[in-house]
Amino acid sequence: MPTSLVFPPERDDFRIALGPLLYYWPHRSVLSFYAAVADLPVDRVYLGETVCTRRHELRFAQWIEIAQMLREAGKQVILSTPVLVESESDIAVMRRVCAQDDFLVEANDLGAVRCMERRPFVGGPHLNVYHADTLAWLGQLGAVGCTVPVEMDGRSMLSLSAARPAGMTLEAMVWGRMPLAFSARCFTARHHRLRKDACEFRCLEYPDGLVANTGEGQAFFTLNGIQTQSATCLDLCGEVSNMAAGGIDYVRVSPHATGTFEAIAHLDAIRRGDSMAGPSPAMPAGAQPSNGYWTGAPGIQWIAQEHAEA
């Protein structure tokens, strides 16, 4: 079995994962970003296009080249499948990812789970796993790990961790704009009065997505092609010690044009004991922090840690 399919030895602290790049960046920016990631204190890196298969700045072969470079740098690399699979071309992309056997696969929809044919995979956050029975069922289909949904509260997350099947790893997103929904319609194209199939690749103009405001001027959503994200940035860096104590193995940072490297450095300092667990010192440009889901409150809210603990 390739070493990239083997999980690292058990550790008492948490490990840091870098989620897939959700935005459409120019080819050179992507290569520069992952060249820097090779030197970052992350244990796991997800690669590939999960949002829109029309995005072709990097071809599949180039994602594999990046994966090999990161594996040589000591990272565990996982290739991610698209979340919304609609067309024959989407299916072809999904099958290409699932067919390779050099790297573990993150299955982001049940079609990808089926395509894996009981080979080892990691369940993505969009499988919406809320119950231990679902984890057990996915384990029977080949899942060796799973990422919990972003809207799961802390109590439910740790209860799920306690009830999971033996050998199953769990991951939770702790920093970045939250992926909330996907649609057959491209919101970025519609903003520019363009059709989805003639979008002119306008997503390239928004390296951290296009923030949409309410009528009162409050930042509410972020438009990212067919994906809707939160306008706020999830920040659960203050909870990672509690997560680790409750059995969460990996904490996920979502890549952004700004703030990503600072968030990773902060998490690494926490696990090394050089810093107390607390909010990240950096946010994506223009974003405010939020952590409401952790306490069962509306996700857009920011709740100070002392109140969250109470």
Tab-separated table of C-alpha atoms in Angstrom:
chain	number	residue	atom	x	y	z
A	1	MET	CA	0.000	0.000	0.000
A	2	PRO	CA	1.442	3.453	-0.894
A	3	THR	CA	2.643	5.385	2.153
A	4	SER	CA	0.232	8.219	1.326
A	5	LEU	CA	-2.676	5.875	2.117
A	6	VAL	CA	-1.384	5.087	5.595
A	7	PHE	CA	-2.401	7.344	8.464
A	8	PRO	CA	0.335	8.755	10.735
A	9	PRO	CA	0.867	7.073	14.123
A	10	GLU	CA	-1.595	7.955	16.869
A	11	ARG	CA	-0.806	11.210	18.665
A	12	ASP	CA	-2.167	12.835	21.782
A	13	ASP	CA	-2.480	16.280	20.174
A	14	PHE	CA	-4.333	17.365	17.066
A	15	ARG	CA	-2.959	17.384	13.545
A	16	ILE	CA	-3.394	20.244	11.083
A	17	ALA	CA	-5.069	19.709	7.718
A	18	LEU	CA	-5.243	22.173	4.844
A	19	GLY	CA	-8.524	21.781	2.992
A	20	PRO	CA	-8.945	21.936	-0.791
A	21	LEU	CA	-8.642	25.307	-2.499
A	22	LEU	CA	-12.223	26.462	-2.992
A	23	TYR	CA	-11.474	29.540	-5.100
A	24	TYR	CA	-10.321	29.997	-8.683
A	25	TRP	CA	-6.775	31.334	-8.673
A	26	PRO	CA	-4.396	31.883	-11.588
A	27	HIS	CA	-2.040	29.014	-12.364
A	28	ARG	CA	1.027	30.823	-11.030
A	29	SER	CA	-0.706	31.749	-7.765
A	30	VAL	CA	-1.694	28.132	-7.133
A	31	LEU	CA	1.838	26.862	-7.742
A	32	SER	CA	3.324	29.571	-5.509
A	33	PHE	CA	0.820	28.842	-2.741
A	34	TYR	CA	1.538	25.113	-2.592
A	35	ALA	CA	5.283	25.657	-2.862
A	36	ALA	CA	4.943	27.622	0.376
A	37	VAL	CA	2.654	24.952	1.886
A	38	ALA	CA	5.495	22.421	1.522
A	39	ASP	CA	7.338	24.272	4.300
A	40	LEU	CA	4.332	24.814	6.567
A	41	PRO	CA	3.632	22.745	9.720
A	42	VAL	CA	0.606	20.992	8.208
A	43	ASP	CA	0.251	17.226	8.336
A	44	ARG	CA	-2.373	16.717	5.644
A	45	VAL	CA	-3.191	18.574	2.417
A	46	TYR	CA	-6.299	18.168	0.265
A	47	LEU	CA	-5.903	18.916	-3.447
A	48	GLY	CA	-8.175	19.241	-6.455
A	49	GLU	CA	-11.181	21.128	-7.764
A	50	THR	CA	-14.250	20.587	-5.612
A	51	VAL	CA	-16.458	23.527	-6.643
A	52	CYS	CA	-16.631	23.880	-10.448
A	53	THR	CA	-15.207	21.520	-13.044
A	54	ARG	CA	-15.121	24.380	-15.590
A	55	ARG	CA	-12.110	25.743	-13.724
A	56	HIS	CA	-9.110	24.634	-15.758
A	57	GLU	CA	-6.148	26.738	-14.659
A	58	LEU	CA	-4.669	23.447	-13.472
A	59	ARG	CA	-5.233	20.131	-15.180
A	60	PHE	CA	-5.432	16.843	-13.308
A	61	ALA	CA	-1.835	15.950	-14.190
A	62	GLN	CA	-0.648	19.202	-12.619
A	63	TRP	CA	-2.572	18.498	-9.422
A	64	ILE	CA	-0.777	15.147	-9.313
A	65	GLU	CA	2.581	16.911	-9.702
A	66	ILE	CA	1.747	19.159	-6.755
A	67	ALA	CA	0.627	16.104	-4.773
A	68	GLN	CA	3.914	14.349	-5.414
A	69	MET	CA	5.884	17.444	-4.410
A	70	LEU	CA	3.969	17.740	-1.138
A	71	ARG	CA	4.318	14.024	-0.401
A	72	GLU	CA	8.072	14.361	-0.820
A	73	ALA	CA	7.904	17.231	1.682
A	74	GLY	CA	6.392	14.822	4.224
A	75	LYS	CA	2.698	15.711	3.890
A	76	GLN	CA	-0.135	13.243	3.640
A	77	VAL	CA	-1.921	14.190	0.410
A	78	ILE	CA	-5.599	13.515	-0.268
A	79	LEU	CA	-7.260	14.158	-3.629
A	80	SER	CA	-10.760	15.635	-3.411
A	81	THR	CA	-13.699	14.907	-5.701
A	82	PRO	CA	-16.247	17.519	-6.882
A	83	VAL	CA	-19.153	18.149	-4.525
A	84	LEU	CA	-21.946	18.740	-7.057
A	85	VAL	CA	-21.835	16.196	-9.884
A	86	GLU	CA	-24.363	16.960	-12.634
A	87	SER	CA	-22.980	16.365	-16.121
A	88	GLU	CA	-21.050	13.665	-17.910
A	89	SER	CA	-17.934	15.840	-17.681
A	90	ASP	CA	-18.411	16.124	-13.891
A	91	ILE	CA	-18.722	12.343	-13.665
A	92	ALA	CA	-15.548	11.943	-15.720
A	93	VAL	CA	-13.637	14.222	-13.327
A	94	MET	CA	-14.925	12.300	-10.313
A	95	ARG	CA	-14.011	8.944	-11.820
A	96	ARG	CA	-10.524	10.127	-12.732
A	97	VAL	CA	-9.848	11.120	-9.130
A	98	CYS	CA	-11.324	7.904	-7.733
A	99	ALA	CA	-9.462	5.705	-10.231
A	100	GLN	CA	-5.956	6.788	-9.246
A	101	ASP	CA	-4.395	4.645	-6.523
A	102	ASP	CA	-1.362	6.664	-5.430
A	103	PHE	CA	-3.229	8.913	-2.999
A	104	LEU	CA	-6.145	8.673	-0.609
A	105	VAL	CA	-9.416	10.182	-1.916
A	106	GLU	CA	-11.825	12.568	-0.206
A	107	ALA	CA	-15.303	11.534	-1.395
A	108	ASN	CA	-17.548	14.597	-1.389
A	109	ASP	CA	-20.741	12.955	-2.607
A	110	LEU	CA	-22.258	9.491	-2.517
A	111	GLY	CA	-21.470	8.954	-6.184
A	112	ALA	CA	-17.789	9.166	-5.300
A	113	VAL	CA	-18.324	6.790	-2.359
A	114	ARG	CA	-19.814	4.266	-4.759
A	115	CYS	CA	-17.064	4.895	-7.303
A	116	MET	CA	-14.427	3.993	-4.695
A	117	GLU	CA	-15.838	0.435	-4.632
A	118	ARG	CA	-14.963	-0.133	-0.959
A	119	ARG	CA	-11.374	1.038	-1.327
A	120	PRO	CA	-10.136	3.334	1.493
A	121	PHE	CA	-11.384	6.924	1.352
A	122	VAL	CA	-12.102	9.900	3.593
A	123	GLY	CA	-15.653	11.198	3.787
A	124	GLY	CA	-15.863	14.917	2.993
A	125	PRO	CA	-17.869	17.451	5.027
A	126	HIS	CA	-20.640	17.534	2.406
A	127	LEU	CA	-21.668	13.942	3.111
A	128	ASN	CA	-23.447	15.476	6.125
A	129	VAL	CA	-22.547	12.853	8.707
A	130	TYR	CA	-24.316	13.576	11.996
A	131	HIS	CA	-24.706	10.114	13.544
A	132	ALA	CA	-22.448	7.243	14.545
A	133	ASP	CA	-24.626	4.824	12.554
A	134	THR	CA	-23.828	6.807	9.411
A	135	LEU	CA	-20.130	6.666	10.238
A	136	ALA	CA	-20.365	2.900	10.718
A	137	TRP	CA	-22.174	2.518	7.380
A	138	LEU	CA	-19.512	4.581	5.602
A	139	GLY	CA	-16.841	2.506	7.339
A	140	GLN	CA	-18.372	-0.625	5.820
A	141	LEU	CA	-18.063	1.067	2.413
A	142	GLY	CA	-14.380	1.838	2.935
A	143	ALA	CA	-14.229	5.114	4.870
A	144	VAL	CA	-11.194	5.401	7.125
A	145	GLY	CA	-11.961	8.965	8.194
A	146	CYS	CA	-14.583	11.666	7.932
A	147	THR	CA	-14.897	15.445	8.228
A	148	VAL	CA	-17.881	16.608	10.265
A	149	PRO	CA	-20.302	19.239	8.867
A	150	VAL	CA	-19.391	22.862	9.606
A	151	GLU	CA	-22.721	23.525	11.330
A	152	MET	CA	-22.274	20.778	13.949
A	153	ASP	CA	-22.183	22.084	17.514
A	154	GLY	CA	-19.368	21.145	19.867
A	155	ARG	CA	-21.400	18.837	22.095
A	156	SER	CA	-22.703	16.838	19.129
A	157	MET	CA	-19.233	16.716	17.583
A	158	LEU	CA	-17.627	15.257	20.671
A	159	SER	CA	-20.523	12.814	21.158
A	160	LEU	CA	-20.014	11.635	17.577
A	161	SER	CA	-16.310	11.244	18.284
A	162	ALA	CA	-16.988	9.076	21.326
A	163	ALA	CA	-19.370	6.802	19.393
A	164	ARG	CA	-17.410	6.401	16.144
A	165	PRO	CA	-16.186	3.017	14.912
A	166	ALA	CA	-12.739	1.888	16.025
A	167	GLY	CA	-9.986	3.141	13.756
A	168	MET	CA	-12.084	5.921	12.186
A	169	THR	CA	-10.437	9.368	12.267
A	170	LEU	CA	-12.456	12.566	12.550
A	171	GLU	CA	-11.670	16.024	11.218
A	172	ALA	CA	-13.316	19.390	11.885
A	173	MET	CA	-12.963	22.691	10.080
A	174	VAL	CA	-11.715	25.414	12.422
A	175	TRP	CA	-10.764	28.363	10.196
A	176	GLY	CA	-12.037	29.872	6.946
A	177	ARG	CA	-15.240	30.951	5.273
A	178	MET	CA	-17.778	28.178	5.784
A	179	PRO	CA	-19.062	26.307	2.705
A	180	LEU	CA	-22.835	26.341	3.130
A	181	ALA	CA	-24.549	25.230	-0.085
A	182	PHE	CA	-24.123	24.369	-3.759
A	183	SER	CA	-26.467	25.124	-6.639
A	184	ALA	CA	-26.794	24.240	-10.307
A	185	ARG	CA	-26.776	28.003	-10.912
A	186	CYS	CA	-23.528	30.007	-10.959
A	187	PHE	CA	-24.061	33.045	-8.768
A	188	THR	CA	-20.849	34.778	-9.831
A	189	ALA	CA	-21.872	34.546	-13.489
A	190	ARG	CA	-25.356	35.808	-12.693
A	191	HIS	CA	-23.886	38.774	-10.806
A	192	HIS	CA	-22.192	39.738	-14.074
A	193	ARG	CA	-25.348	38.970	-16.113
A	194	LEU	CA	-23.661	36.023	-17.800
A	195	ARG	CA	-24.782	32.455	-18.411
A	196	LYS	CA	-23.142	29.670	-16.456
A	197	ASP	CA	-21.734	28.062	-19.601
A	198	ALA	CA	-20.411	31.450	-20.821
A	199	CYS	CA	-19.172	32.815	-17.497
A	200	GLU	CA	-15.896	34.230	-18.862
A	201	PHE	CA	-14.303	32.662	-15.760
A	202	ARG	CA	-15.164	35.731	-13.701
A	203	CYS	CA	-14.334	33.805	-10.498
A	204	LEU	CA	-10.699	34.644	-11.246
A	205	GLU	CA	-11.532	38.230	-10.241
A	206	TYR	CA	-12.446	37.172	-6.695
A	207	PRO	CA	-9.579	35.287	-4.990
A	208	ASP	CA	-11.611	35.074	-1.757
A	209	GLY	CA	-15.080	35.066	-3.283
A	210	LEU	CA	-17.609	37.864	-3.859
A	211	VAL	CA	-19.224	39.117	-0.644
A	212	ALA	CA	-22.968	39.829	-0.836
A	213	ASN	CA	-24.608	42.258	1.596
A	214	THR	CA	-28.129	42.466	2.974
A	215	GLY	CA	-30.334	45.466	2.224
A	216	GLU	CA	-29.064	46.973	5.470
A	217	GLY	CA	-25.457	46.654	4.318
A	218	GLN	CA	-24.457	43.675	6.487
A	219	ALA	CA	-22.082	41.171	4.891
A	220	PHE	CA	-24.152	37.991	4.783
A	221	PHE	CA	-22.973	35.510	2.138
A	222	THR	CA	-19.948	34.995	-0.065
A	223	LEU	CA	-20.578	33.943	-3.654
A	224	ASN	CA	-18.041	31.543	-5.118
A	225	GLY	CA	-19.342	30.335	-8.443
A	226	ILE	CA	-21.972	27.674	-7.720
A	227	GLN	CA	-21.026	27.676	-4.036
A	228	THR	CA	-22.495	29.834	-1.291
A	229	GLN	CA	-20.225	30.494	1.672
A	230	SER	CA	-20.492	32.487	4.859
A	231	ALA	CA	-19.318	36.091	4.723
A	232	THR	CA	-17.778	35.621	8.149
A	233	CYS	CA	-14.713	33.499	8.803
A	234	LEU	CA	-15.181	30.507	11.061
A	235	ASP	CA	-12.660	30.711	13.889
A	236	LEU	CA	-12.589	27.766	16.290
A	237	CYS	CA	-8.877	28.057	17.042
A	238	GLY	CA	-9.804	28.693	20.657
A	239	GLU	CA	-11.526	25.300	20.822
A	240	VAL	CA	-8.866	23.054	19.310
A	241	SER	CA	-7.601	21.838	22.689
A	242	ASN	CA	-11.137	20.806	23.632
A	243	MET	CA	-11.497	19.096	20.266
A	244	ALA	CA	-8.263	17.163	20.739
A	245	ALA	CA	-9.289	16.125	24.251
A	246	GLY	CA	-12.577	14.886	22.777
A	247	GLY	CA	-10.843	12.757	20.165
A	248	ILE	CA	-10.911	14.998	17.071
A	249	ASP	CA	-7.791	13.973	15.145
A	250	TYR	CA	-7.462	16.734	12.534
A	251	VAL	CA	-8.379	20.422	12.500
A	252	ARG	CA	-8.929	21.890	9.031
A	253	VAL	CA	-7.886	25.284	7.713
A	254	SER	CA	-9.518	26.386	4.450
A	255	PRO	CA	-7.147	28.171	2.019
A	256	HIS	CA	-7.660	31.900	1.467
A	257	ALA	CA	-5.633	34.573	-0.278
A	258	THR	CA	-4.818	36.190	3.081
A	259	GLY	CA	-4.651	34.936	6.655
A	260	THR	CA	-4.140	31.230	5.929
A	261	PHE	CA	-0.476	30.987	6.842
A	262	GLU	CA	-0.986	33.036	10.024
A	263	ALA	CA	-3.847	30.756	11.121
A	264	ILE	CA	-1.693	27.668	10.545
A	265	ALA	CA	1.206	29.166	12.496
A	266	HIS	CA	-1.174	29.984	15.350
A	267	LEU	CA	-2.527	26.436	15.481
A	268	ASP	CA	0.987	25.008	15.397
A	269	ALA	CA	2.001	27.260	18.296
A	270	ILE	CA	-1.005	26.023	20.289
A	271	ARG	CA	-0.182	22.353	19.802
A	272	ARG	CA	3.501	22.939	20.629
A	273	GLY	CA	2.497	24.696	23.834
A	274	ASP	CA	3.995	28.013	22.785
A	275	SER	CA	0.618	29.761	22.766
A	276	MET	CA	-2.657	29.443	24.612
A	277	ALA	CA	-5.656	28.289	22.612
A	278	GLY	CA	-7.411	31.406	21.404
A	279	PRO	CA	-8.802	33.172	18.324
A	280	SER	CA	-6.696	33.374	15.196
A	281	PRO	CA	-4.680	36.582	14.802
A	282	ALA	CA	-5.674	36.871	11.126
A	283	MET	CA	-8.805	36.749	8.991
A	284	PRO	CA	-9.395	36.701	5.235
A	285	ALA	CA	-9.465	40.268	3.918
A	286	GLY	CA	-12.571	42.089	5.135
A	287	ALA	CA	-14.031	39.135	7.035
A	288	GLN	CA	-15.264	39.160	10.615
A	289	PRO	CA	-14.895	36.058	12.834
A	290	SER	CA	-17.775	33.770	13.777
A	291	ASN	CA	-18.166	30.669	15.919
A	292	GLY	CA	-21.865	30.490	16.712
A	293	TYR	CA	-22.417	26.940	15.478
A	294	TRP	CA	-20.046	25.572	18.125
A	295	THR	CA	-22.471	26.550	20.919
A	296	GLY	CA	-25.649	25.833	18.962
A	297	ALA	CA	-26.210	29.509	18.190
A	298	PRO	CA	-26.634	30.987	14.677
A	299	GLY	CA	-23.393	30.380	12.835
A	300	ILE	CA	-22.896	34.042	11.931
A	301	GLN	CA	-22.473	35.043	15.584
A	302	TRP	CA	-19.206	35.566	17.433
A	303	ILE	CA	-19.334	34.356	21.034
A	304	ALA	CA	-16.449	35.154	23.374
A	305	GLN	CA	-14.703	32.047	24.653
A	306	GLU	CA	-15.659	32.531	28.295
A	307	HIS	CA	-19.333	32.632	27.292
A	308	ALA	CA	-18.916	29.643	24.985
A	309	GLU	CA	-17.427	27.593	27.826
A	310	ALA	CA	-20.289	28.585	30.125
